[in-house]
Amino acid sequence: MHSNSVSERRILWNETLNACGSRGFLNLASAKDLKSFINTYDLLEYHLHGHRYTWCRGSAMSRIDRAFASPACHRQFPHMVLTRFSRGLSNHCQLVLGPTTQNWGWKPFRFFNGWVYHLRFMKDSEEFWRESCRQFPGRFSLAEKLSYVAKKLQGWNKMVFGNEDNR
């Protein structure tokens, strides 16, 4: 069993930073050391679920972000996969290591006709739309703005009418 103290993690992190040049690329000697470390401890890479790349800049794409664990960890948690999410404004995609989950696809937005009879509905929904336009300015897609408004309306529904799941 290996120790995982804060000071040892700090030392490992500093060594990793020192192994990278000023442009942030791992130099050849450090890359060999990393490969040796992975082989010495018999680490296995987690499968990247559903995508091939984790980084992009312009038309250049690569899989530079990865996750490794011991064979014992892979045996104890056999259904773990690395899931890639959208990169947002960064050129690196968000990665989450977790159990495989079934993706049932798009979850439809539900609009309840009774909302329009509530005194605050129009004012609140207009404010939600203005917030979405501030949150996702011009270059973002309409879908992101609508998704934001849908989440806000869902919260508004719970606040105004209560949690329907508990009824």
PDB file of C-alpha atoms in Angstrom:
ATOM      1  CA  MET A   1       0.000   0.000   0.000  1.00  0.00           C
ATOM      2  CA  HIS A   2       1.379   3.393  -0.956  1.00  0.00           C
ATOM      3  CA  SER A   3       1.096   6.470   1.197  1.00  0.00           C
ATOM      4  CA  ASN A   4      -0.982   9.366  -0.107  1.00  0.00           C
ATOM      5  CA  SER A   5      -0.113  12.228   2.222  1.00  0.00           C
ATOM      6  CA  VAL A   6      -0.575  15.863   1.270  1.00  0.00           C
ATOM      7  CA  SER A   7       3.199  16.437   1.290  1.00  0.00           C
ATOM      8  CA  GLU A   8       3.808  13.460  -1.036  1.00  0.00           C
ATOM      9  CA  ARG A   9       1.082  14.673  -3.430  1.00  0.00           C
ATOM     10  CA  ARG A  10       2.628  18.171  -3.379  1.00  0.00           C
ATOM     11  CA  ILE A  11       6.067  16.701  -4.200  1.00  0.00           C
ATOM     12  CA  LEU A  12       4.583  14.653  -7.069  1.00  0.00           C
ATOM     13  CA  TRP A  13       2.726  17.709  -8.387  1.00  0.00           C
ATOM     14  CA  ASN A  14       5.855  19.890  -8.235  1.00  0.00           C
ATOM     15  CA  GLU A  15       7.915  17.204  -9.999  1.00  0.00           C
ATOM     16  CA  THR A  16       5.236  17.003 -12.694  1.00  0.00           C
ATOM     17  CA  LEU A  17       5.283  20.783 -13.162  1.00  0.00           C
ATOM     18  CA  ASN A  18       9.100  20.811 -13.279  1.00  0.00           C
ATOM     19  CA  ALA A  19       9.067  18.039 -15.896  1.00  0.00           C
ATOM     20  CA  CYS A  20       7.089  20.304 -18.212  1.00  0.00           C
ATOM     21  CA  GLY A  21       8.828  22.992 -20.195  1.00  0.00           C
ATOM     22  CA  SER A  22       7.746  26.620 -20.253  1.00  0.00           C
ATOM     23  CA  ARG A  23       5.142  25.801 -22.940  1.00  0.00           C
ATOM     24  CA  GLY A  24       3.578  23.097 -20.762  1.00  0.00           C
ATOM     25  CA  PHE A  25       4.751  20.099 -22.776  1.00  0.00           C
ATOM     26  CA  LEU A  26       6.272  17.045 -21.117  1.00  0.00           C
ATOM     27  CA  ASN A  27       9.911  16.738 -22.212  1.00  0.00           C
ATOM     28  CA  LEU A  28      11.239  13.469 -23.650  1.00  0.00           C
ATOM     29  CA  ALA A  29      13.102  12.393 -20.483  1.00  0.00           C
ATOM     30  CA  SER A  30      10.048  13.067 -18.315  1.00  0.00           C
ATOM     31  CA  ALA A  31       7.785  11.229 -20.754  1.00  0.00           C
ATOM     32  CA  LYS A  32      10.071   8.184 -20.453  1.00  0.00           C
ATOM     33  CA  ASP A  33       9.952   8.504 -16.643  1.00  0.00           C
ATOM     34  CA  LEU A  34       6.138   8.643 -16.741  1.00  0.00           C
ATOM     35  CA  LYS A  35       5.975   5.553 -18.978  1.00  0.00           C
ATOM     36  CA  SER A  36       8.395   3.754 -16.634  1.00  0.00           C
ATOM     37  CA  PHE A  37       6.261   4.726 -13.617  1.00  0.00           C
ATOM     38  CA  ILE A  38       3.101   3.392 -15.310  1.00  0.00           C
ATOM     39  CA  ASN A  39       4.865   0.132 -16.207  1.00  0.00           C
ATOM     40  CA  THR A  40       6.531  -0.262 -12.789  1.00  0.00           C
ATOM     41  CA  TYR A  41       3.260   0.015 -10.919  1.00  0.00           C
ATOM     42  CA  ASP A  42       1.371  -1.953 -13.580  1.00  0.00           C
ATOM     43  CA  LEU A  43      -1.204   0.822 -13.982  1.00  0.00           C
ATOM     44  CA  LEU A  44      -4.062   0.335 -16.412  1.00  0.00           C
ATOM     45  CA  GLU A  45      -5.728   3.111 -18.351  1.00  0.00           C
ATOM     46  CA  TYR A  46      -9.458   3.702 -18.044  1.00  0.00           C
ATOM     47  CA  HIS A  47     -11.424   3.439 -21.250  1.00  0.00           C
ATOM     48  CA  LEU A  48     -12.610   6.788 -22.634  1.00  0.00           C
ATOM     49  CA  HIS A  49     -16.323   6.289 -23.169  1.00  0.00           C
ATOM     50  CA  GLY A  50     -17.877   7.536 -26.403  1.00  0.00           C
ATOM     51  CA  HIS A  51     -15.122   9.813 -27.719  1.00  0.00           C
ATOM     52  CA  ARG A  52     -11.614   9.654 -29.162  1.00  0.00           C
ATOM     53  CA  TYR A  53     -10.198  13.069 -28.197  1.00  0.00           C
ATOM     54  CA  THR A  54      -9.910  15.106 -24.994  1.00  0.00           C
ATOM     55  CA  TRP A  55      -8.160  18.225 -26.322  1.00  0.00           C
ATOM     56  CA  CYS A  56      -8.493  20.389 -29.400  1.00  0.00           C
ATOM     57  CA  ARG A  57      -7.233  23.677 -30.764  1.00  0.00           C
ATOM     58  CA  GLY A  58      -8.514  24.697 -34.162  1.00  0.00           C
ATOM     59  CA  SER A  59      -8.457  21.562 -36.309  1.00  0.00           C
ATOM     60  CA  ALA A  60      -5.805  19.817 -34.159  1.00  0.00           C
ATOM     61  CA  MET A  61      -7.188  17.121 -31.839  1.00  0.00           C
ATOM     62  CA  SER A  62      -5.464  14.770 -29.408  1.00  0.00           C
ATOM     63  CA  ARG A  63      -6.097  12.476 -26.465  1.00  0.00           C
ATOM     64  CA  ILE A  64      -3.707  13.961 -23.932  1.00  0.00           C
ATOM     65  CA  ASP A  65      -5.898  13.721 -20.806  1.00  0.00           C
ATOM     66  CA  ARG A  66      -6.070  10.222 -19.325  1.00  0.00           C
ATOM     67  CA  ALA A  67      -6.792   8.336 -16.096  1.00  0.00           C
ATOM     68  CA  PHE A  68      -4.921   5.308 -14.690  1.00  0.00           C
ATOM     69  CA  ALA A  69      -5.414   2.951 -11.748  1.00  0.00           C
ATOM     70  CA  SER A  70      -4.046  -0.291 -10.392  1.00  0.00           C
ATOM     71  CA  PRO A  71      -5.416  -3.649 -11.576  1.00  0.00           C
ATOM     72  CA  ALA A  72      -6.890  -4.139  -8.075  1.00  0.00           C
ATOM     73  CA  CYS A  73      -8.868  -0.914  -8.468  1.00  0.00           C
ATOM     74  CA  HIS A  74     -10.101  -2.009 -11.899  1.00  0.00           C
ATOM     75  CA  ARG A  75     -11.208  -5.356 -10.414  1.00  0.00           C
ATOM     76  CA  GLN A  76     -12.958  -3.711  -7.462  1.00  0.00           C
ATOM     77  CA  PHE A  77     -14.779  -1.223  -9.710  1.00  0.00           C
ATOM     78  CA  PRO A  78     -15.180  -3.026 -13.048  1.00  0.00           C
ATOM     79  CA  HIS A  79     -17.867  -0.724 -14.449  1.00  0.00           C
ATOM     80  CA  MET A  80     -15.904   2.515 -14.159  1.00  0.00           C
ATOM     81  CA  VAL A  81     -15.291   4.480 -17.343  1.00  0.00           C
ATOM     82  CA  LEU A  82     -13.890   7.871 -18.205  1.00  0.00           C
ATOM     83  CA  THR A  83     -16.651  10.089 -19.577  1.00  0.00           C
ATOM     84  CA  ARG A  84     -15.879  13.176 -21.629  1.00  0.00           C
ATOM     85  CA  PHE A  85     -18.066  16.243 -21.450  1.00  0.00           C
ATOM     86  CA  SER A  86     -18.015  19.315 -23.642  1.00  0.00           C
ATOM     87  CA  ARG A  87     -14.940  21.503 -23.431  1.00  0.00           C
ATOM     88  CA  GLY A  88     -16.789  24.777 -22.929  1.00  0.00           C
ATOM     89  CA  LEU A  89     -14.395  27.688 -23.310  1.00  0.00           C
ATOM     90  CA  SER A  90     -11.254  25.633 -22.559  1.00  0.00           C
ATOM     91  CA  ASN A  91      -9.394  23.576 -25.150  1.00  0.00           C
ATOM     92  CA  HIS A  92      -9.513  20.607 -22.733  1.00  0.00           C
ATOM     93  CA  CYS A  93     -12.689  18.554 -22.326  1.00  0.00           C
ATOM     94  CA  GLN A  94     -14.036  17.884 -18.853  1.00  0.00           C
ATOM     95  CA  LEU A  95     -13.454  14.277 -17.779  1.00  0.00           C
ATOM     96  CA  VAL A  96     -15.272  12.384 -15.046  1.00  0.00           C
ATOM     97  CA  LEU A  97     -14.383   8.920 -13.834  1.00  0.00           C
ATOM     98  CA  GLY A  98     -17.520   7.108 -12.796  1.00  0.00           C
ATOM     99  CA  PRO A  99     -19.780   4.120 -13.377  1.00  0.00           C
ATOM    100  CA  THR A 100     -21.244   3.539 -16.794  1.00  0.00           C
ATOM    101  CA  THR A 101     -24.734   4.913 -17.039  1.00  0.00           C
ATOM    102  CA  GLN A 102     -27.395   4.384 -19.592  1.00  0.00           C
ATOM    103  CA  ASN A 103     -28.029   7.488 -21.659  1.00  0.00           C
ATOM    104  CA  TRP A 104     -31.690   7.514 -22.610  1.00  0.00           C
ATOM    105  CA  GLY A 105     -31.217  10.561 -24.817  1.00  0.00           C
ATOM    106  CA  TRP A 106     -32.845  13.958 -24.738  1.00  0.00           C
ATOM    107  CA  LYS A 107     -35.160  14.565 -21.807  1.00  0.00           C
ATOM    108  CA  PRO A 108     -38.137  16.568 -23.057  1.00  0.00           C
ATOM    109  CA  PHE A 109     -39.038  19.919 -21.570  1.00  0.00           C
ATOM    110  CA  ARG A 110     -42.453  19.922 -19.913  1.00  0.00           C
ATOM    111  CA  PHE A 111     -44.565  23.038 -19.972  1.00  0.00           C
ATOM    112  CA  PHE A 112     -47.559  23.096 -17.661  1.00  0.00           C
ATOM    113  CA  ASN A 113     -50.484  25.148 -18.970  1.00  0.00           C
ATOM    114  CA  GLY A 114     -51.380  26.184 -15.432  1.00  0.00           C
ATOM    115  CA  TRP A 115     -48.182  28.248 -15.267  1.00  0.00           C
ATOM    116  CA  VAL A 116     -49.657  30.981 -17.492  1.00  0.00           C
ATOM    117  CA  TYR A 117     -52.375  31.672 -14.911  1.00  0.00           C
ATOM    118  CA  HIS A 118     -49.831  32.443 -12.188  1.00  0.00           C
ATOM    119  CA  LEU A 119     -49.397  36.195 -11.612  1.00  0.00           C
ATOM    120  CA  ARG A 120     -45.568  36.088 -11.724  1.00  0.00           C
ATOM    121  CA  PHE A 121     -45.100  33.649 -14.611  1.00  0.00           C
ATOM    122  CA  MET A 122     -44.586  36.150 -17.448  1.00  0.00           C
ATOM    123  CA  LYS A 123     -42.288  38.455 -15.453  1.00  0.00           C
ATOM    124  CA  ASP A 124     -40.230  35.569 -14.053  1.00  0.00           C
ATOM    125  CA  SER A 125     -39.910  33.743 -17.388  1.00  0.00           C
ATOM    126  CA  GLU A 126     -38.848  36.995 -19.106  1.00  0.00           C
ATOM    127  CA  GLU A 127     -36.208  37.494 -16.411  1.00  0.00           C
ATOM    128  CA  PHE A 128     -34.994  33.900 -16.890  1.00  0.00           C
ATOM    129  CA  TRP A 129     -34.596  34.616 -20.622  1.00  0.00           C
ATOM    130  CA  ARG A 130     -32.634  37.828 -19.930  1.00  0.00           C
ATOM    131  CA  GLU A 131     -30.380  35.885 -17.533  1.00  0.00           C
ATOM    132  CA  SER A 132     -29.775  33.234 -20.202  1.00  0.00           C
ATOM    133  CA  CYS A 133     -28.760  35.934 -22.696  1.00  0.00           C
ATOM    134  CA  ARG A 134     -26.284  37.337 -20.154  1.00  0.00           C
ATOM    135  CA  GLN A 135     -25.035  33.856 -19.245  1.00  0.00           C
ATOM    136  CA  PHE A 136     -24.667  32.774 -22.891  1.00  0.00           C
ATOM    137  CA  PRO A 137     -23.934  35.881 -24.972  1.00  0.00           C
ATOM    138  CA  GLY A 138     -24.438  36.059 -28.750  1.00  0.00           C
ATOM    139  CA  ARG A 139     -22.003  33.403 -29.920  1.00  0.00           C
ATOM    140  CA  PHE A 140     -23.638  30.656 -27.868  1.00  0.00           C
ATOM    141  CA  SER A 141     -26.429  28.583 -29.337  1.00  0.00           C
ATOM    142  CA  LEU A 142     -30.133  28.986 -28.812  1.00  0.00           C
ATOM    143  CA  ALA A 143     -30.250  25.446 -27.375  1.00  0.00           C
ATOM    144  CA  GLU A 144     -28.004  26.452 -24.446  1.00  0.00           C
ATOM    145  CA  LYS A 145     -30.193  29.453 -23.682  1.00  0.00           C
ATOM    146  CA  LEU A 146     -33.375  27.364 -23.833  1.00  0.00           C
ATOM    147  CA  SER A 147     -31.814  24.703 -21.620  1.00  0.00           C
ATOM    148  CA  TYR A 148     -30.930  27.391 -19.070  1.00  0.00           C
ATOM    149  CA  VAL A 149     -34.505  28.760 -19.100  1.00  0.00           C
ATOM    150  CA  ALA A 150     -35.932  25.233 -18.786  1.00  0.00           C
ATOM    151  CA  LYS A 151     -33.834  24.560 -15.663  1.00  0.00           C
ATOM    152  CA  LYS A 152     -34.867  27.889 -14.157  1.00  0.00           C
ATOM    153  CA  LEU A 153     -38.556  27.159 -14.877  1.00  0.00           C
ATOM    154  CA  GLN A 154     -38.196  23.736 -13.293  1.00  0.00           C
ATOM    155  CA  GLY A 155     -36.863  25.369 -10.111  1.00  0.00           C
ATOM    156  CA  TRP A 156     -39.561  28.051 -10.313  1.00  0.00           C
ATOM    157  CA  ASN A 157     -42.236  25.337 -10.566  1.00  0.00           C
ATOM    158  CA  LYS A 158     -40.919  23.587  -7.437  1.00  0.00           C
ATOM    159  CA  MET A 159     -40.743  26.867  -5.530  1.00  0.00           C
ATOM    160  CA  VAL A 160     -44.227  28.080  -6.546  1.00  0.00           C
ATOM    161  CA  PHE A 161     -46.189  24.823  -6.732  1.00  0.00           C
ATOM    162  CA  GLY A 162     -44.062  22.542  -4.548  1.00  0.00           C
ATOM    163  CA  ASN A 163     -42.207  19.345  -5.359  1.00  0.00           C
ATOM    164  CA  GLU A 164     -44.576  17.284  -7.517  1.00  0.00           C
ATOM    165  CA  ASP A 165     -42.539  14.135  -6.848  1.00  0.00           C
ATOM    166  CA  ASN A 166     -43.620  14.166  -3.186  1.00  0.00           C
ATOM    167  CA  ARG A 167     -47.339  14.289  -3.945  1.00  0.00           C
TER     168      ARG A 167
END
